Amino acid sequence: MKEECVHVMVRVRPLNKKELTEGDKNCITIDSDNAITLNDLQNTAGTRSYTFDRVFTETHTQKFIYDHSAFPIVEWLFEGFNCTIFAYGQTGCGKTHTMMGDAESQEHSGIVPRTFAHCRSIICADKNKRFLLKASYLEIYNECVYDLLCDKRTKLELKEDPKKSVYVKDLSVETVSTLEDMRKLMEKGNAARTVGATAMNQDSSRSHSIFTMYVEASEEVDGKSRYTSSKLSLVDLAGSERATKTNAKGSRLKEGTMINLSLSALGNVIQALVDGNSKYIPYRDSKLTRLLQDSLGGNTKTLMIAAVSPASSNFDETLSTLRYANRAKNIKNKPKVNMDEKDLAIKQYVEEIEELKVS
Ligand code: ADP
Ligand code: MG
């Protein structure tokens, strides 16, 4: 089976109002489409240069970023590959802007809403295949999993199926047949994220969210039916900044520790995977790494988008994000088309398969 590395891209946001008012300096130089240099303006740490699959600057539009990051991933999804896109970085650096953006606006909508329109155009263009599309939306907060599509906020459990893949027991997985259905699910989940955040005195930067689209496809090849089943997970991670920076105490510190538990577990998994000589990969150390197990070192095409600030006041966090991202480049996955003519579990879906109606 062919191996491929995790694709890693970096997006630099513009200096924000506060940074401009305070006279913060830009400490990032974009050297080319795929190279970035971080300059320590205090000149204690010197300059660091990194290369990635792509570096996006503040001038790149949401559409440009979609076309050069998520677009090929969604095409692969429809060919039967499992795919994951996750946004990593310090709070306020543009993870949610990149993944969700302003869903109402054509210009400012992010990857998730753009994915919907792209799915529809693939389905409409491919008359030889029949499709079934489903979606789920969850969040992990303080190491608990919540279903964002369920009216009642209840904690869900992670389970392992006989094939050793991890799933969330009782998670709502909704069938979607129009573009409008997809948007409604996304809005419902986003609203639940906000309500949960208010009720628990947290904000969304302290939780991880995963929007997943499931695609079942069938087509006739030489008189035989061919089935594929794949999924795309769109992950907006909690802020990666260290708790000390935010002066967190008490329950806030506990949250911070929990988030850092998931993110440091993610870091440890990445480290173990790229070490090459670790036999044991600590996926089981957090909910996040259990759920992302297949995206890191497994049967998935994975893209990480690291969001960074250009402000010199964020130098340490930006350096830490770029190092993290740089390490992730070396993770090797083994993606394959998920196809099985004999798999009855997939075959039974054919009864349900309906052309996606164009809304
Ligand atoms: P995060 O999810 O990483 O905490 P956000 O995506 O919420 O950060 O971004 C923080 C603020 O900065 C938001 O108001 C967002 O609209 C703005 N922002 C982030 N990235 C960009 C960008 N590339 N261009 C313009 N505004 C941005
Ligand atoms: Mg966010």
Coordinates of C-alpha atoms and ligand atoms in Angstrom, one line a residue:
M1 CA 0.0 0.0 0.0
K2 CA 1.3 3.4 -0.9
E3 CA 2.4 5.7 1.9
E4 CA 2.1 9.4 1.9
C5 CA 2.9 12.1 4.4
V6 CA 0.5 14.3 6.2
H7 CA 0.0 17.5 4.2
V8 CA 0.8 20.6 6.3
M9 CA 0.0 24.2 5.4
V10 CA 0.4 27.4 7.3
R11 CA -1.9 30.4 7.3
V12 CA -0.8 33.8 8.6
R13 CA -3.5 36.2 9.6
P14 CA -3.2 40.0 9.4
L15 CA -2.1 42.0 12.5
N16 CA -5.3 42.7 14.4
K17 CA -6.5 46.1 15.7
K18 CA -5.1 45.6 19.1
E19 CA -1.7 44.7 17.8
L20 CA -1.7 47.7 15.4
T21 CA -2.8 50.1 18.1
E22 CA 0.0 48.8 20.5
G23 CA 2.6 49.2 17.7
D24 CA 3.3 45.4 17.6
K25 CA 5.7 44.6 14.8
N26 CA 5.4 41.9 12.1
C27 CA 7.9 39.2 12.8
I28 CA 7.1 36.9 9.8
T29 CA 8.6 36.9 6.3
I30 CA 7.0 34.8 3.6
D31 CA 9.8 33.6 1.4
S32 CA 7.8 31.8 -1.2
D33 CA 4.6 29.8 -1.7
N34 CA 5.9 27.2 0.7
A35 CA 8.6 28.9 2.8
I36 CA 8.2 31.1 5.9
T37 CA 10.8 32.8 8.2
L38 CA 10.1 33.8 11.8
N39 CA 12.4 36.7 12.9
D40 CA 13.0 37.3 16.6
L41 CA 13.0 41.1 16.7
Q42 CA 14.6 41.1 20.1
N43 CA 17.3 39.1 18.4
T44 CA 17.8 36.6 21.2
A45 CA 16.6 33.5 19.2
G46 CA 17.6 34.6 15.7
T47 CA 15.6 33.6 12.7
R48 CA 14.0 30.3 11.9
S49 CA 12.9 29.2 8.4
Y50 CA 10.5 26.4 7.7
T51 CA 9.0 24.9 4.5
F52 CA 5.5 23.5 4.2
D53 CA 3.3 22.2 1.5
R54 CA 1.9 25.7 1.2
V55 CA 2.1 29.0 3.1
F56 CA -0.9 31.3 2.9
T57 CA -0.5 35.0 3.7
E58 CA -3.0 37.6 5.0
T59 CA -3.8 38.6 1.4
H60 CA -5.1 35.2 0.4
T61 CA -8.9 35.0 0.2
Q62 CA -11.1 32.2 1.7
K63 CA -11.8 30.9 -1.8
F64 CA -8.1 30.8 -2.7
I65 CA -7.4 28.9 0.5
Y66 CA -10.2 26.4 -0.1
D67 CA -9.1 25.8 -3.7
H68 CA -5.5 25.2 -2.6
S69 CA -6.1 23.1 0.5
A70 CA -9.5 21.5 0.9
F71 CA -10.5 21.2 -2.7
P72 CA -8.3 18.1 -3.6
I73 CA -9.3 16.5 -0.3
V74 CA -13.0 16.7 -1.1
E75 CA -12.3 15.2 -4.5
W76 CA -10.5 12.3 -2.8
L77 CA -13.4 11.8 -0.4
F78 CA -15.6 11.1 -3.4
E79 CA -13.1 8.6 -4.8
G80 CA -13.5 6.6 -1.5
F81 CA -10.7 7.9 0.7
N82 CA -11.1 8.8 4.3
C83 CA -9.9 12.3 4.9
T84 CA -9.2 14.7 7.7
I85 CA -8.6 18.4 7.8
F86 CA -7.6 19.9 11.1
A87 CA -6.8 23.5 12.1
Y88 CA -4.2 23.9 14.8
G89 CA -2.8 27.0 16.5
Q90 CA -3.0 29.6 19.3
T91 CA -6.4 31.2 20.1
G92 CA -7.2 34.2 17.9
C93 CA -5.0 33.1 15.1
G94 CA -7.7 32.1 12.6
K95 CA -8.6 28.4 13.1
T96 CA -12.4 29.0 13.2
H97 CA -12.1 31.7 10.6
T98 CA -10.4 29.1 8.3
M99 CA -12.7 26.2 9.1
M100 CA -16.1 27.9 9.5
G101 CA -15.6 31.6 8.7
D102 CA -18.7 33.6 8.2
A103 CA -21.0 30.9 6.7
E104 CA -23.5 33.5 5.6
S105 CA -21.1 35.3 3.3
Q106 CA -19.9 34.1 -0.1
E107 CA -16.7 35.9 0.4
H108 CA -15.9 35.1 4.0
S109 CA -17.2 31.6 4.4
G110 CA -14.7 29.0 5.4
I111 CA -13.8 25.4 4.5
V112 CA -16.9 23.7 6.1
P113 CA -19.6 25.6 4.2
R114 CA -17.5 25.6 1.0
T115 CA -17.3 21.8 1.3
F116 CA -21.1 21.6 1.0
A117 CA -21.3 23.4 -2.3
H118 CA -18.4 21.4 -3.6
C119 CA -20.1 18.1 -2.6
R120 CA -23.2 19.1 -4.4
S121 CA -21.3 20.0 -7.6
I122 CA -19.5 16.6 -7.6
I123 CA -22.8 14.7 -7.1
C124 CA -24.6 16.7 -9.8
A125 CA -21.7 16.1 -12.3
D126 CA -21.3 12.4 -11.7
K127 CA -24.4 10.8 -13.2
N128 CA -23.0 7.3 -13.1
K129 CA -22.8 7.0 -9.4
R130 CA -25.5 7.1 -6.7
F131 CA -24.7 8.7 -3.4
L132 CA -25.8 8.7 0.2
L133 CA -24.6 11.6 2.4
K134 CA -24.7 11.8 6.2
A135 CA -23.2 14.2 8.7
S136 CA -22.4 14.4 12.4
Y137 CA -21.0 17.2 14.6
L138 CA -19.5 16.7 18.0
E139 CA -17.3 18.6 20.5
I140 CA -14.8 17.5 23.1
Y141 CA -14.7 19.7 26.1
N142 CA -12.8 18.8 29.3
E143 CA -12.2 15.3 28.0
C144 CA -16.0 14.7 27.5
V145 CA -17.7 14.2 24.1
Y146 CA -20.9 16.0 23.4
D147 CA -23.3 15.6 20.4
L148 CA -23.8 19.0 18.9
L149 CA -26.8 17.8 16.8
C150 CA -28.7 16.4 19.8
D151 CA -31.1 18.8 21.6
K152 CA -30.0 17.6 25.0
R153 CA -26.4 18.1 26.0
T154 CA -25.3 14.7 27.1
K155 CA -21.9 13.1 27.5
L156 CA -21.2 10.3 25.0
E157 CA -18.9 7.4 25.2
L158 CA -16.2 6.2 22.9
K159 CA -16.3 2.6 21.8
E160 CA -14.3 0.3 19.7
D161 CA -15.8 -1.9 17.0
P162 CA -14.5 -5.4 16.1
K163 CA -12.3 -3.9 13.4
K164 CA -10.6 -1.8 16.1
S165 CA -11.9 1.5 14.8
V166 CA -13.1 4.0 17.4
Y167 CA -16.6 5.4 17.2
V168 CA -18.9 7.5 19.4
K169 CA -21.8 5.5 20.8
D170 CA -25.2 7.1 20.2
L171 CA -23.8 10.0 18.1
S172 CA -26.5 11.5 15.8
V173 CA -25.6 10.8 12.2
E174 CA -28.1 12.6 10.0
T175 CA -28.9 11.9 6.4
V176 CA -28.6 15.0 4.2
S177 CA -30.3 15.3 0.9
T178 CA -30.0 19.0 0.1
L179 CA -27.5 21.8 0.5
E180 CA -29.9 23.4 2.8
D181 CA -30.0 20.2 5.1
M182 CA -26.2 20.4 5.4
R183 CA -26.3 24.1 6.3
K184 CA -29.0 23.6 8.9
L185 CA -27.0 20.9 10.6
M186 CA -23.9 23.1 10.6
E187 CA -25.9 26.0 12.1
K188 CA -27.6 23.8 14.7
G189 CA -24.2 22.5 15.8
N190 CA -22.6 25.9 15.8
A191 CA -25.5 27.2 17.9
A192 CA -25.2 24.3 20.4
R193 CA -21.4 25.0 20.6
T194 CA -22.2 28.6 21.6
V195 CA -25.0 27.6 24.1
G196 CA -22.7 25.0 25.7
A197 CA -20.0 27.5 25.9
T198 CA -22.2 30.1 27.7
A199 CA -23.7 27.5 30.1
M200 CA -20.3 26.3 31.1
N201 CA -18.6 29.6 31.2
Q202 CA -16.2 28.6 28.6
D203 CA -15.7 29.7 25.0
S204 CA -15.3 27.6 22.0
S205 CA -11.5 28.2 22.0
R206 CA -11.4 25.7 24.9
S207 CA -13.1 22.9 23.0
H208 CA -12.3 20.8 20.0
S209 CA -15.1 20.3 17.4
I210 CA -15.3 17.7 14.7
F211 CA -17.8 18.0 11.8
T212 CA -17.9 14.7 9.8
M213 CA -19.4 14.0 6.4
Y214 CA -20.0 10.4 5.4
V215 CA -20.2 9.4 1.8
E216 CA -21.6 6.1 0.5
A217 CA -21.4 5.7 -3.3
S218 CA -22.4 2.9 -5.6
E219 CA -21.8 2.5 -9.3
E220 CA -22.1 -0.3 -11.9
V221 CA -18.8 -1.4 -13.3
D222 CA -18.8 -4.1 -16.0
G223 CA -22.3 -5.2 -14.9
K224 CA -21.2 -5.4 -11.2
S225 CA -22.0 -3.1 -8.4
R226 CA -19.1 -1.3 -6.8
Y227 CA -19.5 0.3 -3.4
T228 CA -17.3 2.8 -1.6
S229 CA -17.8 4.3 1.8
S230 CA -15.6 7.2 3.1
K231 CA -15.7 10.1 5.5
L232 CA -14.2 13.5 5.9
S233 CA -13.6 14.9 9.4
L234 CA -13.2 18.7 9.7
V235 CA -11.6 19.5 13.0
D236 CA -11.4 22.8 14.7
L237 CA -8.9 22.3 17.6
A238 CA -8.9 24.2 20.9
G239 CA -6.2 26.9 21.3
S240 CA -2.7 25.5 21.6
E241 CA -1.4 28.3 23.9
R242 CA 0.1 27.4 27.2
A243 CA -2.1 27.9 30.4
T244 CA 0.6 30.1 32.0
K245 CA 0.1 32.7 29.3
T246 CA -3.6 33.2 30.2
N247 CA -3.0 33.3 34.0
A248 CA -5.6 30.6 34.4
K249 CA -6.5 29.5 37.9
G250 CA -9.0 27.0 39.4
S251 CA -11.5 25.5 37.0
R252 CA -10.0 27.5 34.1
L253 CA -6.7 25.9 34.9
K254 CA -8.4 22.5 35.0
E255 CA -9.9 23.2 31.5
G256 CA -6.5 24.4 30.3
T257 CA -4.9 21.2 31.6
M258 CA -7.6 19.1 30.0
I259 CA -7.1 20.9 26.7
N260 CA -3.4 20.6 27.0
L261 CA -3.9 17.0 27.9
S262 CA -5.6 16.4 24.5
L263 CA -3.2 18.6 22.6
S264 CA -0.1 17.3 24.4
A265 CA -1.4 13.7 23.7
L266 CA -1.7 14.8 20.1
G267 CA 1.9 16.1 20.2
N268 CA 3.1 12.8 21.8
V269 CA 1.3 10.8 19.2
I270 CA 2.9 12.9 16.4
Q271 CA 6.3 12.5 18.1
A272 CA 6.0 8.8 18.5
L273 CA 4.9 8.4 14.9
V274 CA 7.8 10.4 13.5
D275 CA 10.4 8.9 15.8
G276 CA 10.2 5.8 13.7
N277 CA 11.4 3.5 16.4
S278 CA 8.5 3.8 18.8
K279 CA 6.5 0.6 18.8
Y280 CA 3.9 2.1 21.1
I281 CA 1.8 5.0 19.9
P282 CA -0.1 6.6 22.8
Y283 CA -3.5 7.1 21.0
R284 CA -5.4 6.0 24.0
D285 CA -4.1 8.9 26.2
S286 CA -7.0 11.3 25.2
K287 CA -10.4 11.3 23.5
L288 CA -9.0 13.5 20.7
T289 CA -6.2 11.1 19.8
R290 CA -8.5 8.1 20.0
L291 CA -10.9 9.8 17.6
L292 CA -8.1 11.0 15.3
Q293 CA -6.2 7.7 15.4
D294 CA -6.9 6.8 11.8
S295 CA -6.0 10.3 10.7
L296 CA -2.5 10.0 12.1
G297 CA -0.6 7.1 10.8
G298 CA -3.6 5.3 9.5
N299 CA -5.9 4.9 6.5
T300 CA -6.6 8.6 5.9
K301 CA -5.5 11.5 3.8
T302 CA -4.7 14.2 6.3
L303 CA -4.2 17.9 6.0
M304 CA -3.2 20.1 8.9
I305 CA -3.6 23.9 8.6
A306 CA -1.5 25.7 11.2
A307 CA -2.9 29.2 11.9
V308 CA -0.4 31.8 13.2
S309 CA -0.2 35.4 14.2
P310 CA 2.5 37.6 12.6
A311 CA 2.8 39.8 15.8
S312 CA 6.2 39.8 17.5
S313 CA 4.3 39.7 20.9
N314 CA 3.2 36.2 19.9
F315 CA 6.7 35.1 18.8
D316 CA 6.9 32.2 21.3
E317 CA 3.5 30.7 20.5
T318 CA 4.1 31.1 16.7
L319 CA 7.4 29.4 17.1
S320 CA 5.8 26.5 19.0
T321 CA 3.0 26.2 16.4
L322 CA 5.5 26.1 13.5
R323 CA 7.6 23.5 15.2
Y324 CA 4.6 21.4 15.9
A325 CA 3.5 21.7 12.3
N326 CA 7.0 21.0 11.1
R327 CA 7.0 17.7 13.0
A328 CA 3.6 16.7 11.7
K329 CA 5.0 16.8 8.1
N330 CA 6.8 13.6 8.8
I331 CA 3.8 11.5 9.7
K332 CA 3.2 8.7 7.2
N333 CA -0.3 7.6 6.4
K334 CA -1.5 4.7 4.2
P335 CA -4.8 5.9 2.6
K336 CA -6.7 3.4 0.5
V337 CA -10.0 3.5 -1.4
N338 CA -12.6 1.9 1.0
M339 CA -14.3 -0.5 -1.3
D340 CA -15.7 -3.9 -0.8
E341 CA -18.0 -5.7 -3.2
K342 CA -18.8 -8.4 -0.6
D343 CA -19.3 -6.2 2.4
L344 CA -23.0 -6.7 3.3
A345 CA -22.9 -3.8 5.7
I346 CA -22.2 -1.4 2.9
K347 CA -24.5 -3.2 0.4
Q348 CA -27.6 -2.7 2.6
Y349 CA -27.2 1.0 2.1
V350 CA -28.1 0.7 -1.6
E351 CA -31.7 0.4 -0.5
E352 CA -31.4 3.9 1.0
I353 CA -29.3 5.5 -1.6
E354 CA -31.0 8.4 -3.3
E355 CA -29.7 11.0 -5.6
L356 CA -28.8 14.1 -3.7
K357 CA -31.5 16.5 -4.6
V358 CA -30.3 19.9 -5.8
S359 CA -31.5 22.6 -3.6
Ligands
ADP1 P1 -9.2 31.0 16.6 O1 -10.4 30.1 16.2 O2 -7.9 30.4 16.1 O3 -9.3 31.2 18.1 P2 -10.6 33.0 15.1 O4 -10.7 32.3 13.8 O5 -11.8 33.1 15.9 O6 -9.4 32.4 15.9 O7 -10.0 34.4 14.7 C1 -9.9 35.5 15.7 C2 -10.4 36.8 15.0 O8 -9.5 37.1 13.9 C3 -11.7 36.7 14.3 O9 -12.4 37.9 14.5 C4 -11.4 36.5 12.9 O10 -12.5 36.9 12.0 C5 -10.1 37.2 12.7 N1 -9.3 36.6 11.7 C6 -8.6 35.4 11.8 N2 -7.9 35.1 10.7 C7 -8.2 36.1 9.8 C8 -7.7 36.3 8.5 N3 -6.9 35.5 7.8 N4 -8.2 37.5 7.9 C9 -9.0 38.3 8.5 N5 -9.4 38.1 9.8 C10 -9.0 37.0 10.4
MG2 MG -11.9 29.2 17.4

